[in-house]
Structures are given as C-alpha cells and as structure tokens.
Amino acid sequence: MKKTAGWKRVLPLIFILVPVLGPGEPVRASAGTTIISQAPEEATADWNLMTEWLENAAASGSGENVPFAVGNTFTVSTDILSRLAGKNVTLALYTDSNVTFTVSGTDVRRTDIPVCVTLSEEEVLPDEALRQICGAQIVRQFQMAEREAYPCLVNAHLSLGAENSGKNAVLYSCDEASGRMKQEGIYRINESGSAMFGLKRGGVYAAVIMESYTVMPGDMLSRIAVKKGISLQALTAANPQIADPDRIHVGQILNIPGV
C-alpha cells in the first residue's frame, strides 16, 4: 500500500491482556495499552519520522501505537512527553533485548523530566535474593542502569513463551540496599506467551512463572494449600498481594508455587 504525506499505517491491536491483580496492588500496567510482541516492519529509528507519526496519531485520537526502534538505550524527552500527555496514543519503544516498553498518553501527568532507560539483561540478582522467590521458574532478568522514578507509568512487555500460556507471570524487583525481593505485579500470560507490567522506576527486575489457581466457593488458603500439596507458608509467601489471609474472594487469582 502506498503511503501519502501525513499518513501512516495503523498498527493492528495484537493482544489484549486482562490484569488479574486485586484492589490495592502496588503497580498496574496501563489498562488501555495493547500487548506488544515483536517489532513490526513499520518501526522506525528516525526521530523526526517518529515525531510526525506521533503527531498524526495524537490528532486522530484512535488509540494507535507509534512504533519506534530505540536499541537498549533511549530517552523519551520532555518534548515527546508533552506531545503524548493526555492523548489517546501509545509510544512503543522496541529494544534489542526482546523487552518492549510503552508509554501511553493517558498515563502522562508530568512532562518536566524525561524517561531515561539503559537496559541490560545481564543476570545480576544474587542467589540469596533469588531464593526468596520460592518454587518459581525464573524466566527473565533485566535491569536499568538508571534507578530514578519515572514521570509516568512505563509498561514493560515480555515474551515468555507460548508454552506458559495461562500461567501467572509475576514480576519482582530487588531492593539493592536490603537485598529483599518485592512483588511488583501479576499478569496471566496470554495465548501467545506475552505479559505486561507497569514500572514506576528503573531497577533490577526478575520475571518468574507460577501456576495459577482461581478461588472457588468455600475455598480457604489452608484448603487450597492442602489441595495443591504445598505448605500454607509457601502459598502465603507467593501471594503477598493478599492483605488478610482469612479473606479471599471467589474468582481471585492466586500464585501456586512449586507446581
């Protein structure tokens, strides 16, 4: 199809992923953002062309993804954040490490500081930190050289393998001062093996795979633990999003470690 001036191809909506976190969870990915997999052929590394596409997409207001090839080091400038702010458009940032980042205009509230990312997939988590993630298959580690807070939510899209479809992808961050791991988010992996997490800052992250369980009528954590052949302590540790272990609700999605 021939392109004309001021026109660009609208990228198809590839995957829609429904978050499974309950109320009060620390970080959610942007609910309106399309799950991204491989970089499309249309992705450009030309800053000026990306800016033109972004302006056109923002003007249309139809929720387009604007694909930008950035390598593993990039900056979303304050100018770009200003163009995004409040608009129904998403900037998709394709790296060289099979991790894609997106910034949705509806998430941009501040435009006075840029988003700076230097990405590395070097495995840097010490064994002591990894042991805190009991009974889980660690499938991806990544980190940013910068540790500062972002001025808006930055979504990280991970390809975790279609064989993991239907399982839970759980993202942990590492507090480098204490060495403690913190659960940042849970997403049900879609049929193509993709998951999306919302990040508030740069840091050291590990994505793990756990089986999932949907709470049924009459369930209690102790009964679920017995049913799955694990200890109540292990089940509780794998689900820190549960504020009160005595109060779970039908339909809630739990992580099941060591299955």
Short mmCIF file of C-alpha atoms in Angstrom, two decimals:
data_model
loop_
_atom_site.label_atom_id
_atom_site.label_comp_id
_atom_site.label_asym_id
_atom_site.label_seq_id
_atom_site.Cartn_x
_atom_site.Cartn_y
_atom_site.Cartn_z
CA MET A 1 0.00 0.00 0.00
CA LYS A 2 1.41 3.35 -0.97
CA LYS A 3 1.89 5.92 1.81
CA THR A 4 0.97 9.54 1.30
CA ALA A 5 2.24 12.58 3.16
CA GLY A 6 0.88 12.88 6.67
CA TRP A 7 -0.47 9.32 6.65
CA LYS A 8 0.84 6.23 8.35
CA ARG A 9 -0.36 2.68 8.65
CA VAL A 10 -2.40 1.99 11.76
CA LEU A 11 -0.86 -0.91 13.65
CA PRO A 12 -3.30 -3.71 14.44
CA LEU A 13 -4.23 -4.46 18.02
CA ILE A 14 -2.29 -7.65 18.55
CA PHE A 15 -3.15 -8.96 22.03
CA ILE A 16 -5.38 -7.81 24.84
CA LEU A 17 -4.35 -8.93 28.34
CA VAL A 18 -6.63 -8.63 31.34
CA PRO A 19 -4.94 -7.82 34.66
CA VAL A 20 -5.58 -10.26 37.48
CA LEU A 21 -4.45 -8.15 40.43
CA GLY A 22 -6.88 -7.33 43.19
CA PRO A 23 -7.52 -3.91 44.73
CA GLY A 24 -4.59 -2.28 46.47
CA GLU A 25 -1.85 -3.84 44.40
CA PRO A 26 1.36 -1.79 44.09
CA VAL A 27 1.71 -1.45 40.32
CA ARG A 28 -0.67 -1.97 37.41
CA ALA A 29 0.16 -1.75 33.74
CA SER A 30 -1.87 0.72 31.74
CA ALA A 31 -5.25 -0.95 31.21
CA GLY A 32 -5.71 0.53 27.73
CA THR A 33 -2.34 -0.44 26.30
CA THR A 34 -2.08 -3.19 23.69
CA ILE A 35 0.31 -6.04 24.44
CA ILE A 36 3.32 -5.76 22.16
CA SER A 37 5.32 -8.69 20.79
CA GLN A 38 7.88 -8.45 18.02
CA ALA A 39 8.84 -5.16 16.45
CA PRO A 40 6.81 -4.56 13.29
CA GLU A 41 8.46 -3.78 9.99
CA GLU A 42 6.98 -0.29 10.26
CA ALA A 43 9.06 0.57 13.36
CA THR A 44 11.37 3.49 12.61
CA ALA A 45 14.65 4.59 14.16
CA ASP A 46 14.19 8.08 12.68
CA TRP A 47 13.35 10.56 15.45
CA ASN A 48 11.78 13.06 13.07
CA LEU A 49 9.59 10.43 11.40
CA MET A 50 8.52 9.06 14.79
CA THR A 51 7.55 12.57 15.88
CA GLU A 52 5.50 13.05 12.70
CA TRP A 53 3.72 9.73 13.27
CA LEU A 54 3.10 10.65 16.88
CA GLU A 55 1.52 13.97 15.94
CA ASN A 56 -0.74 12.30 13.38
CA ALA A 57 -1.76 9.55 15.80
CA ALA A 58 -2.47 12.03 18.59
CA ALA A 59 -4.62 14.10 16.24
CA SER A 60 -6.64 11.06 15.18
CA GLY A 61 -7.33 10.07 18.79
CA SER A 62 -7.99 6.46 17.76
CA GLY A 63 -5.55 4.82 20.19
CA GLU A 64 -2.78 3.99 17.71
CA ASN A 65 0.61 2.55 18.63
CA VAL A 66 3.54 4.53 17.24
CA PRO A 67 6.50 2.11 16.78
CA PHE A 68 9.98 3.45 17.48
CA ALA A 69 13.17 1.31 17.33
CA VAL A 70 15.45 2.51 20.13
CA GLY A 71 18.08 -0.14 20.82
CA ASN A 72 18.85 -0.68 24.51
CA THR A 73 19.45 2.95 25.43
CA PHE A 74 16.81 5.60 24.92
CA THR A 75 15.33 8.80 26.29
CA VAL A 76 11.71 9.87 25.99
CA SER A 77 12.29 13.61 26.07
CA THR A 78 10.13 16.18 27.81
CA ASP A 79 9.08 17.37 24.34
CA ILE A 80 7.76 13.91 23.43
CA LEU A 81 6.06 13.56 26.81
CA SER A 82 4.35 16.90 26.19
CA ARG A 83 3.11 15.67 22.81
CA LEU A 84 1.82 12.47 24.45
CA ALA A 85 0.25 13.98 27.56
CA GLY A 86 -3.48 13.29 27.78
CA LYS A 87 -3.68 11.93 24.23
CA ASN A 88 -5.15 8.58 23.20
CA VAL A 89 -1.92 7.33 21.67
CA THR A 90 0.88 5.00 22.77
CA LEU A 91 4.59 5.24 22.02
CA ALA A 92 6.01 1.71 21.57
CA LEU A 93 9.76 1.53 22.19
CA TYR A 94 11.40 -1.57 20.70
CA THR A 95 14.75 -2.56 22.25
CA ASP A 96 17.35 -5.07 21.10
CA SER A 97 16.75 -7.34 24.11
CA ASN A 98 13.26 -8.72 23.46
CA VAL A 99 11.81 -6.32 26.02
CA THR A 100 9.47 -3.67 24.66
CA PHE A 101 8.44 -0.56 26.58
CA THR A 102 5.35 1.54 26.01
CA VAL A 103 4.24 4.92 27.28
CA SER A 104 0.55 5.73 26.91
CA GLY A 105 -0.51 9.36 26.64
CA THR A 106 -3.30 8.77 29.14
CA ASP A 107 -0.67 7.89 31.78
CA VAL A 108 1.44 11.01 31.28
CA ARG A 109 0.82 13.53 34.05
CA ARG A 110 4.27 15.13 34.34
CA THR A 111 6.31 16.42 31.42
CA ASP A 112 9.10 18.22 33.25
CA ILE A 113 11.58 15.32 33.40
CA PRO A 114 12.40 12.74 30.71
CA VAL A 115 12.20 8.93 30.85
CA CYS A 116 15.78 7.63 30.57
CA VAL A 117 16.49 3.92 30.15
CA THR A 118 19.70 1.97 29.66
CA LEU A 119 18.60 -1.65 29.52
CA SER A 120 20.65 -4.73 30.29
CA GLU A 121 19.61 -8.39 30.51
CA GLU A 122 22.70 -9.34 32.49
CA GLU A 123 21.71 -11.65 35.34
CA VAL A 124 22.77 -9.72 38.43
CA LEU A 125 20.50 -10.98 41.20
CA PRO A 126 22.46 -12.77 43.94
CA ASP A 127 21.48 -16.31 44.89
CA GLU A 128 20.24 -15.12 48.28
CA ALA A 129 17.73 -12.80 46.61
CA LEU A 130 16.60 -15.46 44.14
CA ARG A 131 15.99 -17.95 46.95
CA GLN A 132 13.30 -15.60 48.26
CA ILE A 133 11.21 -16.43 45.19
CA CYS A 134 10.32 -19.91 46.37
CA GLY A 135 9.01 -22.53 43.99
CA ALA A 136 9.11 -20.37 40.87
CA GLN A 137 10.66 -20.70 37.44
CA ILE A 138 12.73 -17.59 36.78
CA VAL A 139 12.46 -16.84 33.08
CA ARG A 140 13.81 -13.33 32.67
CA GLN A 141 16.05 -10.88 34.48
CA PHE A 142 16.59 -7.32 33.33
CA GLN A 143 17.79 -4.07 34.80
CA MET A 144 18.13 -0.40 34.02
CA ALA A 145 21.33 1.50 34.77
CA GLU A 146 19.18 4.41 35.95
CA ARG A 147 17.31 3.93 39.24
CA GLU A 148 15.29 7.16 39.24
CA ALA A 149 11.49 7.29 39.39
CA TYR A 150 9.74 7.80 36.05
CA PRO A 151 7.45 10.79 35.49
CA CYS A 152 4.74 8.40 34.25
CA LEU A 153 3.94 4.71 34.18
CA VAL A 154 6.23 2.81 31.79
CA ASN A 155 4.90 -0.57 30.64
CA ALA A 156 7.35 -3.43 30.10
CA HIS A 157 6.22 -6.12 27.63
CA LEU A 158 7.87 -9.54 27.89
CA SER A 159 7.69 -12.57 25.60
CA LEU A 160 7.73 -15.56 27.96
CA GLY A 161 6.83 -18.41 25.61
CA ALA A 162 3.51 -19.74 24.36
CA GLU A 163 4.11 -22.90 26.41
CA ASN A 164 3.44 -20.75 29.50
CA SER A 165 0.06 -19.53 28.29
CA GLY A 166 -2.49 -19.44 31.12
CA LYS A 167 0.12 -19.40 33.87
CA ASN A 168 0.90 -16.39 36.02
CA ALA A 169 3.83 -14.14 35.20
CA VAL A 170 4.99 -12.47 38.40
CA LEU A 171 7.39 -9.54 38.38
CA TYR A 172 9.73 -8.95 41.31
CA SER A 173 12.06 -6.04 41.97
CA CYS A 174 15.14 -6.16 44.15
CA ASP A 175 15.84 -3.61 46.87
CA GLU A 176 19.58 -3.37 46.41
CA ALA A 177 20.15 -1.88 49.85
CA SER A 178 18.47 -4.71 51.76
CA GLY A 179 18.64 -7.48 49.17
CA ARG A 180 14.92 -8.11 49.61
CA MET A 181 12.67 -9.05 46.69
CA LYS A 182 9.34 -7.25 46.30
CA GLN A 183 6.45 -8.47 44.18
CA GLU A 184 5.52 -5.72 41.73
CA GLY A 185 2.73 -7.26 39.69
CA ILE A 186 0.95 -10.37 38.42
CA TYR A 187 -0.40 -10.99 34.93
CA ARG A 188 -1.99 -14.01 33.33
CA ILE A 189 0.19 -14.90 30.34
CA ASN A 190 -1.83 -14.73 27.14
CA GLU A 191 -2.07 -17.41 24.46
CA SER A 192 0.93 -16.07 22.59
CA GLY A 193 3.14 -16.12 25.69
CA SER A 194 3.21 -12.36 26.34
CA ALA A 195 2.83 -10.42 29.57
CA MET A 196 2.87 -6.73 30.51
CA PHE A 197 3.92 -4.99 33.71
CA GLY A 198 3.76 -1.37 34.82
CA LEU A 199 7.05 0.10 36.09
CA LYS A 200 7.36 3.22 38.22
CA ARG A 201 11.16 3.41 38.15
CA GLY A 202 14.31 1.85 36.84
CA GLY A 203 15.75 -1.02 38.83
CA VAL A 204 16.64 -4.71 38.91
CA TYR A 205 13.75 -7.00 37.97
CA ALA A 206 13.05 -10.72 37.67
CA ALA A 207 10.04 -12.23 35.91
CA VAL A 208 9.00 -15.67 37.13
CA ILE A 209 6.38 -18.21 36.11
CA MET A 210 3.93 -19.77 38.55
CA GLU A 211 0.84 -21.89 38.13
CA SER A 212 -2.39 -20.06 38.84
CA TYR A 213 -5.49 -21.02 40.79
CA THR A 214 -8.92 -19.37 40.72
CA VAL A 215 -10.60 -19.21 44.13
CA MET A 216 -13.81 -21.24 44.25
CA PRO A 217 -16.80 -21.01 46.65
CA GLY A 218 -15.86 -22.39 50.07
CA ASP A 219 -12.10 -22.08 49.48
CA MET A 220 -9.68 -21.03 52.19
CA LEU A 221 -5.92 -20.65 51.81
CA SER A 222 -5.31 -23.63 54.08
CA ARG A 223 -7.59 -25.84 51.98
CA ILE A 224 -6.01 -24.65 48.75
CA ALA A 225 -2.54 -25.42 50.17
CA VAL A 226 -3.61 -28.98 51.03
CA LYS A 227 -5.26 -29.40 47.61
CA LYS A 228 -2.06 -28.32 45.86
CA GLY A 229 0.29 -30.24 48.14
CA ILE A 230 2.20 -27.22 49.42
CA SER A 231 2.59 -25.55 52.79
CA LEU A 232 0.36 -22.68 53.84
CA GLN A 233 3.52 -20.65 54.48
CA ALA A 234 4.71 -21.18 50.89
CA LEU A 235 1.29 -20.28 49.48
CA THR A 236 1.09 -17.11 51.57
CA ALA A 237 4.64 -16.09 50.65
CA ALA A 238 3.83 -16.46 46.94
CA ASN A 239 0.80 -14.17 47.30
CA PRO A 240 1.85 -11.03 49.20
CA GLN A 241 -0.97 -9.17 47.42
CA ILE A 242 -3.36 -10.82 49.91
CA ALA A 243 -3.61 -8.35 52.79
CA ASP A 244 -5.71 -10.66 55.00
CA PRO A 245 -5.14 -14.43 54.55
CA ASP A 246 -8.54 -15.07 56.12
CA ARG A 247 -10.33 -13.04 53.46
CA ILE A 248 -10.06 -14.24 49.88
CA HIS A 249 -12.87 -13.96 47.38
CA VAL A 250 -14.39 -16.14 44.67
CA GLY A 251 -12.72 -15.50 41.31
CA GLN A 252 -9.47 -14.22 42.83
CA ILE A 253 -6.35 -15.48 41.04
CA LEU A 254 -3.62 -16.93 43.24
CA ASN A 255 0.00 -17.90 42.54
CA ILE A 256 0.76 -21.55 43.22
CA PRO A 257 4.49 -22.06 43.89
CA GLY A 258 6.44 -25.23 43.28
CA VAL A 259 3.92 -26.93 40.97
#
